[in-house]
Amino acid sequence: MAMTSKQRARVALEGGIPDMVPLGDFSIDADTVERIVGHPTYVRAKARCQIAYWEGRRDEVVQNLIEDTIALFRKLDCYDIINLCAMTLGLVPPAGYQPEAPRRVDDVTWEYADGRVLRYSEITADLTLVHDPQEWTRPYSPEDYPLEWQAKAPDPSVFELVDAVVEEFGEERFIIGPYPLAAEWVQLGTMQRTLLEMAERLDLVERAARSSMALAAAQQRAWPARPFDAVMDGTDFAYKSGTFMSPQAWWRVCYPPLAANVQAAHDAGLLFVQHACGNNQRILDGFLQAGIDAYQSIQASAGMDLAQVKEQARGRMAVWGGVPVEHLVDGTPDQVRRDVRDAVARAKPGGAFVMGCTHSIAIGTKYDCFMAMLDEFEKLRDY
């Protein structure tokens, strides 16, 4: 008997064998969304959304996100999983939101009053912090990171997008939704500053991690229940050749909030998915020990082999990936078809496998390559 998408994804993410391999991705960026829905969109248009928020157009953005997210997944009915934890696709700013707007310097540059400079990136279609005059002088102390927090329920308007998508798809699709989580790698300013603090004042970074865990716990107690199926954290611990920090430092700073997040999700009746790019081989045992249900974004170009990770997991964790994002952007449809066949052949046996990209359907993805991925997968997904 055929399963619904919700049933199919849950069986696979819980380590079983469904009727066919489920399909999902971390996100689908705006240029691909626009090809599918047929008009400009705010869905995963990160810079476009931010600029519109600065200009006071919050309601316009949210309405478009609702309409186009629903239209996207109605057309992509092959997708079993909808992730509402990616940037622009999740909680939205509250009604009446009016953030501090920086001064526009030129077509691609903005500057805040405190001297921070943002620049538009053509590669990611995002706004990136390129200069912070206080990056190395801003003081941090234990008092900045309290261990006791109070929290109140969020304004209901922040759930407008999520509630609309759940109402539309919640009965049939597997929904990954937002939930308060501790920072799995807490940042003290920029990544560079954080790494320096980890080298010189690891106790302070540990304190910041404990503070984040306490804040998340307070927020979880006040969180209004929503009918999601899972939650996803997206934290990159590694680059192509290994982790940004030593495994010993990862276990001290990152593992405790990861384990706390998994436990909190499970206590709330949610599965837990970890999105983590890069070569995480040296900390993979930590993923398993924490009890995550699925590891998404297994990056082949960083030396993470999908079938090998599945073998190491030995039924303790599902794997989610398959097609290198680099091939979707720079490859050919035939190359992508080969990627699909290889991933299905190596990771499908025994279940506990979700098909998707090694990261996301990123900006610059060739539409023909994306369509080739979907077409080839449909031929091979049945068990």
Tab-separated table of C-alpha atoms in Angstrom:
chain	number	residue	atom	x	y	z
A	1	MET	CA	0.000	0.000	0.000
A	2	ALA	CA	1.381	3.410	-0.965
A	3	MET	CA	2.443	5.707	1.861
A	4	THR	CA	1.800	9.428	2.122
A	5	SER	CA	4.831	11.700	1.914
A	6	LYS	CA	4.588	12.270	5.663
A	7	GLN	CA	4.611	8.546	6.401
A	8	ARG	CA	7.367	7.853	3.876
A	9	ALA	CA	9.714	10.468	5.266
A	10	ARG	CA	9.108	9.486	8.878
A	11	VAL	CA	9.822	5.819	8.213
A	12	ALA	CA	13.090	6.667	6.464
A	13	LEU	CA	14.192	9.226	9.059
A	14	GLU	CA	13.469	6.729	11.823
A	15	GLY	CA	15.745	4.211	10.117
A	16	GLY	CA	13.209	2.050	8.285
A	17	ILE	CA	12.409	1.093	4.709
A	18	PRO	CA	9.463	3.035	3.230
A	19	ASP	CA	7.609	2.268	0.006
A	20	MET	CA	10.008	4.536	-1.883
A	21	VAL	CA	12.943	6.805	-1.107
A	22	PRO	CA	11.693	10.182	0.147
A	23	LEU	CA	12.905	13.408	-1.445
A	24	GLY	CA	13.797	16.631	0.320
A	25	ASP	CA	16.246	19.523	0.286
A	26	PHE	CA	17.501	22.024	2.810
A	27	SER	CA	16.180	24.797	0.568
A	28	ILE	CA	15.478	25.827	-3.011
A	29	ASP	CA	16.880	29.257	-3.810
A	30	ALA	CA	15.041	32.085	-5.532
A	31	ASP	CA	16.317	31.693	-9.094
A	32	THR	CA	15.036	28.118	-9.296
A	33	VAL	CA	11.809	29.002	-7.481
A	34	GLU	CA	11.151	31.736	-10.024
A	35	ARG	CA	11.511	29.290	-12.911
A	36	ILE	CA	8.946	27.036	-11.270
A	37	VAL	CA	6.333	29.576	-10.128
A	38	GLY	CA	6.806	31.856	-13.152
A	39	HIS	CA	7.480	35.237	-11.534
A	40	PRO	CA	9.879	37.084	-9.182
A	41	THR	CA	9.742	35.879	-5.589
A	42	TYR	CA	10.959	36.568	-2.073
A	43	VAL	CA	11.303	32.821	-1.378
A	44	ARG	CA	14.977	32.300	-0.517
A	45	ALA	CA	15.757	35.717	-2.005
A	46	LYS	CA	17.779	36.626	1.058
A	47	ALA	CA	19.062	40.087	0.115
A	48	ARG	CA	15.764	41.049	-1.525
A	49	CYS	CA	13.862	40.136	1.652
A	50	GLN	CA	16.224	42.068	3.914
A	51	ILE	CA	16.100	45.213	1.785
A	52	ALA	CA	12.290	45.036	1.680
A	53	TYR	CA	12.174	44.717	5.475
A	54	TRP	CA	14.422	47.789	5.793
A	55	GLU	CA	11.980	49.637	3.544
A	56	GLY	CA	9.011	48.753	5.753
A	57	ARG	CA	7.439	46.235	3.360
A	58	ARG	CA	7.074	43.383	5.837
A	59	ASP	CA	3.465	42.504	4.948
A	60	GLU	CA	4.255	42.407	1.227
A	61	VAL	CA	7.154	40.034	1.807
A	62	VAL	CA	5.202	37.696	4.090
A	63	GLN	CA	2.221	37.477	1.743
A	64	ASN	CA	4.502	36.624	-1.171
A	65	LEU	CA	6.359	34.029	0.898
A	66	ILE	CA	3.067	32.340	1.767
A	67	GLU	CA	1.721	32.321	-1.774
A	68	ASP	CA	4.920	31.269	-3.507
A	69	THR	CA	5.972	28.627	-0.980
A	70	ILE	CA	2.591	26.950	-1.394
A	71	ALA	CA	2.738	27.298	-5.187
A	72	LEU	CA	6.290	25.905	-5.252
A	73	PHE	CA	5.494	22.722	-3.369
A	74	ARG	CA	2.183	22.206	-5.126
A	75	LYS	CA	4.156	22.062	-8.376
A	76	LEU	CA	6.962	20.032	-6.807
A	77	ASP	CA	4.624	17.296	-5.621
A	78	CYS	CA	7.534	14.830	-5.758
A	79	TYR	CA	9.012	16.478	-2.653
A	80	ASP	CA	8.044	14.608	0.494
A	81	ILE	CA	9.761	16.971	2.928
A	82	ILE	CA	9.255	20.723	3.325
A	83	ASN	CA	11.863	22.481	5.438
A	84	LEU	CA	10.675	25.642	7.192
A	85	CYS	CA	13.949	26.186	9.050
A	86	ALA	CA	15.958	27.838	6.260
A	87	MET	CA	16.556	31.582	5.966
A	88	THR	CA	13.411	33.453	4.763
A	89	LEU	CA	11.397	30.214	5.128
A	90	GLY	CA	10.367	29.944	8.741
A	91	LEU	CA	9.491	32.472	11.394
A	92	VAL	CA	8.852	35.899	9.886
A	93	PRO	CA	9.251	39.296	11.555
A	94	PRO	CA	6.285	40.307	13.720
A	95	ALA	CA	3.550	42.539	12.384
A	96	GLY	CA	4.631	46.189	12.391
A	97	TYR	CA	8.304	45.231	12.154
A	98	GLN	CA	10.615	48.143	11.340
A	99	PRO	CA	14.302	47.289	11.788
A	100	GLU	CA	17.217	49.702	11.852
A	101	ALA	CA	17.996	50.470	8.234
A	102	PRO	CA	21.616	51.103	7.275
A	103	ARG	CA	22.686	53.878	4.912
A	104	ARG	CA	22.981	52.764	1.311
A	105	VAL	CA	26.486	53.623	0.115
A	106	ASP	CA	26.163	52.355	-3.459
A	107	ASP	CA	24.338	49.658	-5.427
A	108	VAL	CA	25.957	46.812	-3.453
A	109	THR	CA	27.070	48.383	-0.142
A	110	TRP	CA	25.281	49.447	3.065
A	111	GLU	CA	26.709	50.944	6.272
A	112	TYR	CA	25.235	51.012	9.779
A	113	ALA	CA	25.703	53.959	12.120
A	114	ASP	CA	28.258	51.987	14.163
A	115	GLY	CA	30.479	51.489	11.096
A	116	ARG	CA	29.558	47.919	10.176
A	117	VAL	CA	29.513	47.455	6.409
A	118	LEU	CA	27.379	44.977	4.442
A	119	ARG	CA	27.960	44.075	0.811
A	120	TYR	CA	25.829	42.192	-1.680
A	121	SER	CA	27.338	38.952	-2.982
A	122	GLU	CA	26.550	37.924	-6.547
A	123	ILE	CA	27.590	34.361	-5.704
A	124	THR	CA	25.080	33.814	-2.883
A	125	ALA	CA	22.596	36.651	-3.580
A	126	ASP	CA	22.988	37.541	0.081
A	127	LEU	CA	24.192	40.470	2.160
A	128	THR	CA	27.470	39.762	3.917
A	129	LEU	CA	29.187	41.612	6.753
A	130	VAL	CA	32.523	42.677	5.258
A	131	HIS	CA	33.727	45.139	7.898
A	132	ASP	CA	33.159	45.471	11.636
A	133	PRO	CA	35.297	48.213	13.205
A	134	GLN	CA	34.926	46.610	16.641
A	135	GLU	CA	35.657	43.037	15.538
A	136	TRP	CA	38.810	42.780	17.634
A	137	THR	CA	38.120	45.415	20.315
A	138	ARG	CA	34.566	44.604	21.428
A	139	PRO	CA	34.858	43.247	24.996
A	140	TYR	CA	33.296	39.964	26.079
A	141	SER	CA	33.002	38.786	29.678
A	142	PRO	CA	31.172	36.059	31.629
A	143	GLU	CA	28.602	38.641	32.722
A	144	ASP	CA	27.507	38.962	29.106
A	145	TYR	CA	26.252	35.368	29.240
A	146	PRO	CA	23.725	34.794	32.058
A	147	LEU	CA	22.811	31.262	33.050
A	148	GLU	CA	19.216	32.077	33.993
A	149	TRP	CA	16.662	33.405	31.522
A	150	GLN	CA	12.999	34.244	31.382
A	151	ALA	CA	11.090	34.051	28.102
A	152	LYS	CA	7.590	34.737	26.878
A	153	ALA	CA	5.666	33.280	23.976
A	154	PRO	CA	6.460	34.919	20.624
A	155	ASP	CA	4.009	37.233	18.889
A	156	PRO	CA	1.597	34.970	16.951
A	157	SER	CA	2.260	36.930	13.762
A	158	VAL	CA	5.754	35.426	13.465
A	159	PHE	CA	4.049	32.123	12.568
A	160	GLU	CA	2.070	33.497	9.607
A	161	LEU	CA	4.133	31.715	6.947
A	162	VAL	CA	4.589	28.529	8.929
A	163	ASP	CA	0.912	28.235	9.848
A	164	ALA	CA	-0.179	28.785	6.242
A	165	VAL	CA	2.167	26.104	4.913
A	166	VAL	CA	1.212	23.641	7.642
A	167	GLU	CA	-2.472	24.242	6.980
A	168	GLU	CA	-1.904	23.584	3.270
A	169	PHE	CA	0.438	20.590	3.480
A	170	GLY	CA	0.509	19.349	7.063
A	171	GLU	CA	-1.696	16.322	6.480
A	172	GLU	CA	0.273	15.029	3.499
A	173	ARG	CA	3.871	16.275	3.657
A	174	PHE	CA	6.567	15.902	6.311
A	175	ILE	CA	7.140	19.384	7.753
A	176	ILE	CA	10.354	20.495	9.422
A	177	GLY	CA	9.484	23.562	11.454
A	178	PRO	CA	11.111	26.169	13.693
A	179	TYR	CA	11.720	25.443	17.361
A	180	PRO	CA	13.937	27.253	19.907
A	181	LEU	CA	17.401	25.700	19.859
A	182	ALA	CA	20.675	26.504	21.564
A	183	ALA	CA	23.510	27.774	19.383
A	184	GLU	CA	25.521	24.659	18.600
A	185	TRP	CA	28.569	26.797	17.951
A	186	VAL	CA	27.991	30.027	19.823
A	187	GLN	CA	29.635	33.014	18.139
A	188	LEU	CA	31.389	35.855	19.929
A	189	GLY	CA	31.216	38.345	17.099
A	190	THR	CA	32.752	37.060	13.878
A	191	MET	CA	33.969	33.519	13.302
A	192	GLN	CA	37.562	34.752	13.359
A	193	ARG	CA	37.073	36.421	16.736
A	194	THR	CA	35.291	33.328	18.060
A	195	LEU	CA	38.160	31.050	17.048
A	196	LEU	CA	40.625	33.386	18.761
A	197	GLU	CA	38.529	33.377	21.931
A	198	MET	CA	38.374	29.582	21.799
A	199	ALA	CA	42.165	29.466	21.647
A	200	GLU	CA	42.708	32.001	24.419
A	201	ARG	CA	39.583	31.855	26.626
A	202	LEU	CA	37.826	28.554	26.038
A	203	ASP	CA	36.144	28.804	29.454
A	204	LEU	CA	34.384	31.983	28.295
A	205	VAL	CA	33.130	30.306	25.123
A	206	GLU	CA	31.881	27.363	27.198
A	207	ARG	CA	30.041	29.856	29.419
A	208	ALA	CA	28.460	31.412	26.322
A	209	ALA	CA	27.342	27.952	25.188
A	210	ARG	CA	25.752	27.218	28.583
A	211	SER	CA	23.988	30.588	28.442
A	212	SER	CA	22.586	29.760	25.023
A	213	MET	CA	21.344	26.414	26.314
A	214	ALA	CA	19.623	28.116	29.251
A	215	LEU	CA	17.979	30.658	26.953
A	216	ALA	CA	16.737	27.925	24.611
A	217	ALA	CA	15.281	25.979	27.532
A	218	ALA	CA	13.383	29.062	28.712
A	219	GLN	CA	12.067	29.722	25.210
A	220	GLN	CA	11.008	26.094	24.820
A	221	ARG	CA	8.936	26.299	28.003
A	222	ALA	CA	7.068	29.279	26.547
A	223	TRP	CA	6.841	27.968	22.973
A	224	PRO	CA	3.337	27.530	21.534
A	225	ALA	CA	2.840	24.039	20.133
A	226	ARG	CA	2.719	23.666	16.352
A	227	PRO	CA	1.988	20.446	14.411
A	228	PHE	CA	5.455	19.968	12.908
A	229	ASP	CA	7.154	16.622	12.365
A	230	ALA	CA	10.773	17.581	12.949
A	231	VAL	CA	13.213	20.394	13.592
A	232	MET	CA	16.520	21.103	11.862
A	233	ASP	CA	19.638	22.866	13.086
A	234	GLY	CA	22.006	24.350	10.522
A	235	THR	CA	25.499	24.793	11.948
A	236	ASP	CA	28.713	24.381	9.981
A	237	PHE	CA	31.467	22.950	12.151
A	238	ALA	CA	33.915	22.192	9.355
A	239	TYR	CA	35.460	23.145	6.049
A	240	LYS	CA	36.582	20.801	3.282
A	241	SER	CA	39.551	19.258	5.086
A	242	GLY	CA	38.245	19.090	8.628
A	243	THR	CA	36.670	20.911	11.550
A	244	PHE	CA	37.306	24.599	12.195
A	245	MET	CA	38.397	23.666	15.717
A	246	SER	CA	40.025	20.642	17.285
A	247	PRO	CA	37.725	17.707	18.045
A	248	GLN	CA	38.541	18.216	21.728
A	249	ALA	CA	37.287	21.804	21.592
A	250	TRP	CA	34.198	20.687	19.651
A	251	TRP	CA	33.288	18.194	22.348
A	252	ARG	CA	33.634	20.887	25.029
A	253	VAL	CA	31.824	23.747	23.267
A	254	CYS	CA	29.554	22.280	20.588
A	255	TYR	CA	28.538	18.822	21.746
A	256	PRO	CA	26.638	19.888	24.907
A	257	PRO	CA	24.209	22.224	23.046
A	258	LEU	CA	23.854	19.683	20.213
A	259	ALA	CA	22.894	16.951	22.686
A	260	ALA	CA	20.557	19.350	24.518
A	261	ASN	CA	18.866	20.293	21.240
A	262	VAL	CA	18.288	16.684	20.274
A	263	GLN	CA	16.835	15.885	23.690
A	264	ALA	CA	14.581	18.957	23.620
A	265	ALA	CA	13.281	18.063	20.160
A	266	HIS	CA	12.583	14.474	21.163
A	267	ASP	CA	10.863	15.632	24.358
A	268	ALA	CA	8.598	17.769	22.156
A	269	GLY	CA	7.786	14.779	19.940
A	270	LEU	CA	9.935	16.017	17.046
A	271	LEU	CA	12.632	14.276	15.039
A	272	PHE	CA	15.966	16.113	14.863
A	273	VAL	CA	17.912	16.728	11.648
A	274	GLN	CA	21.429	18.162	11.583
A	275	HIS	CA	22.540	20.246	8.602
A	276	ALA	CA	26.334	20.551	8.696
A	277	CYS	CA	28.501	21.151	5.645
A	278	GLY	CA	32.168	20.300	5.416
A	279	ASN	CA	34.226	17.321	6.501
A	280	ASN	CA	32.737	16.256	9.838
A	281	GLN	CA	34.372	12.838	9.910
A	282	ARG	CA	36.303	13.497	13.123
A	283	ILE	CA	33.137	14.471	15.028
A	284	LEU	CA	30.719	12.005	13.435
A	285	ASP	CA	30.716	9.902	16.601
A	286	GLY	CA	29.393	12.977	18.390
A	287	PHE	CA	26.448	13.182	16.005
A	288	LEU	CA	25.674	9.554	16.761
A	289	GLN	CA	26.137	9.875	20.505
A	290	ALA	CA	23.873	12.940	20.626
A	291	GLY	CA	21.157	10.857	18.970
A	292	ILE	CA	20.383	12.971	15.909
A	293	ASP	CA	17.866	11.275	13.649
A	294	ALA	CA	19.334	12.340	10.300
A	295	TYR	CA	22.477	13.988	8.977
A	296	GLN	CA	21.668	16.261	6.034
A	297	SER	CA	24.138	18.005	3.678
A	298	ILE	CA	26.674	15.175	3.568
A	299	GLN	CA	29.229	16.994	1.412
A	300	ALA	CA	30.896	14.714	-1.118
A	301	SER	CA	33.291	17.456	-2.241
A	302	ALA	CA	34.586	17.646	1.346
A	303	GLY	CA	35.364	13.943	1.442
A	304	MET	CA	32.158	12.832	3.159
A	305	ASP	CA	31.029	9.652	1.400
A	306	LEU	CA	27.277	9.025	1.657
A	307	ALA	CA	27.474	5.234	1.790
A	308	GLN	CA	30.405	5.281	4.182
A	309	VAL	CA	28.568	7.583	6.585
A	310	LYS	CA	25.552	5.300	6.409
A	311	GLU	CA	27.746	2.287	7.220
A	312	GLN	CA	29.277	4.096	10.192
A	313	ALA	CA	25.821	5.036	11.449
A	314	ARG	CA	24.781	1.353	11.422
A	315	GLY	CA	21.094	2.064	11.793
A	316	ARG	CA	21.512	4.745	14.454
A	317	MET	CA	21.055	7.680	12.090
A	318	ALA	CA	19.507	8.247	8.661
A	319	VAL	CA	21.536	9.862	5.883
A	320	TRP	CA	20.252	12.601	3.590
A	321	GLY	CA	22.008	13.721	0.427
A	322	GLY	CA	23.171	12.448	-2.927
A	323	VAL	CA	23.703	15.032	-5.683
A	324	PRO	CA	26.698	17.378	-5.267
A	325	VAL	CA	25.571	20.999	-5.334
A	326	GLU	CA	28.642	21.766	-7.414
A	327	HIS	CA	27.308	19.556	-10.227
A	328	LEU	CA	23.909	21.257	-10.137
A	329	VAL	CA	25.627	24.616	-10.571
A	330	ASP	CA	28.563	23.787	-12.851
A	331	GLY	CA	27.830	20.303	-14.207
A	332	THR	CA	25.659	18.846	-16.928
A	333	PRO	CA	22.299	17.062	-16.804
A	334	ASP	CA	24.006	13.770	-17.699
A	335	GLN	CA	26.474	14.215	-14.857
A	336	VAL	CA	23.620	14.876	-12.425
A	337	ARG	CA	21.772	11.776	-13.656
A	338	ARG	CA	24.883	9.712	-12.921
A	339	ASP	CA	25.041	11.259	-9.444
A	340	VAL	CA	21.444	10.231	-8.793
A	341	ARG	CA	22.029	6.675	-9.964
A	342	ASP	CA	25.181	6.375	-7.876
A	343	ALA	CA	23.549	7.767	-4.705
A	344	VAL	CA	20.484	5.538	-5.016
A	345	ALA	CA	22.566	2.434	-5.718
A	346	ARG	CA	24.849	3.002	-2.731
A	347	ALA	CA	22.524	4.470	-0.096
A	348	LYS	CA	19.044	3.121	-0.871
A	349	PRO	CA	19.533	-0.509	0.282
A	350	GLY	CA	18.271	-1.010	3.813
A	351	GLY	CA	16.340	2.260	4.010
A	352	ALA	CA	17.273	5.142	6.347
A	353	PHE	CA	17.977	7.292	3.292
A	354	VAL	CA	16.536	10.583	2.026
A	355	MET	CA	17.471	11.768	-1.449
A	356	GLY	CA	18.478	15.360	-2.032
A	357	CYS	CA	21.339	17.696	-2.760
A	358	THR	CA	24.541	17.697	-0.710
A	359	HIS	CA	23.627	21.186	0.490
A	360	SER	CA	20.699	22.976	-1.173
A	361	ILE	CA	19.335	23.877	-4.579
A	362	ALA	CA	21.608	26.879	-4.476
A	363	ILE	CA	21.739	30.150	-6.354
A	364	GLY	CA	23.179	29.449	-9.792
A	365	THR	CA	21.699	25.970	-10.126
A	366	LYS	CA	21.088	25.160	-13.784
A	367	TYR	CA	17.396	24.525	-14.275
A	368	ASP	CA	18.064	21.643	-16.676
A	369	CYS	CA	20.301	20.012	-14.086
A	370	PHE	CA	17.620	20.340	-11.408
A	371	MET	CA	14.989	18.841	-13.713
A	372	ALA	CA	17.377	16.015	-14.617
A	373	MET	CA	17.834	15.244	-10.912
A	374	LEU	CA	14.080	14.980	-10.367
A	375	ASP	CA	13.453	12.983	-13.532
A	376	GLU	CA	16.187	10.412	-12.901
A	377	PHE	CA	15.190	10.023	-9.267
A	378	GLU	CA	11.566	9.261	-10.148
A	379	LYS	CA	12.751	6.244	-12.161
A	380	LEU	CA	14.711	4.771	-9.247
A	381	ARG	CA	13.017	5.673	-5.984
A	382	ASP	CA	10.697	2.648	-5.552
A	383	TYR	CA	11.731	-0.107	-3.139
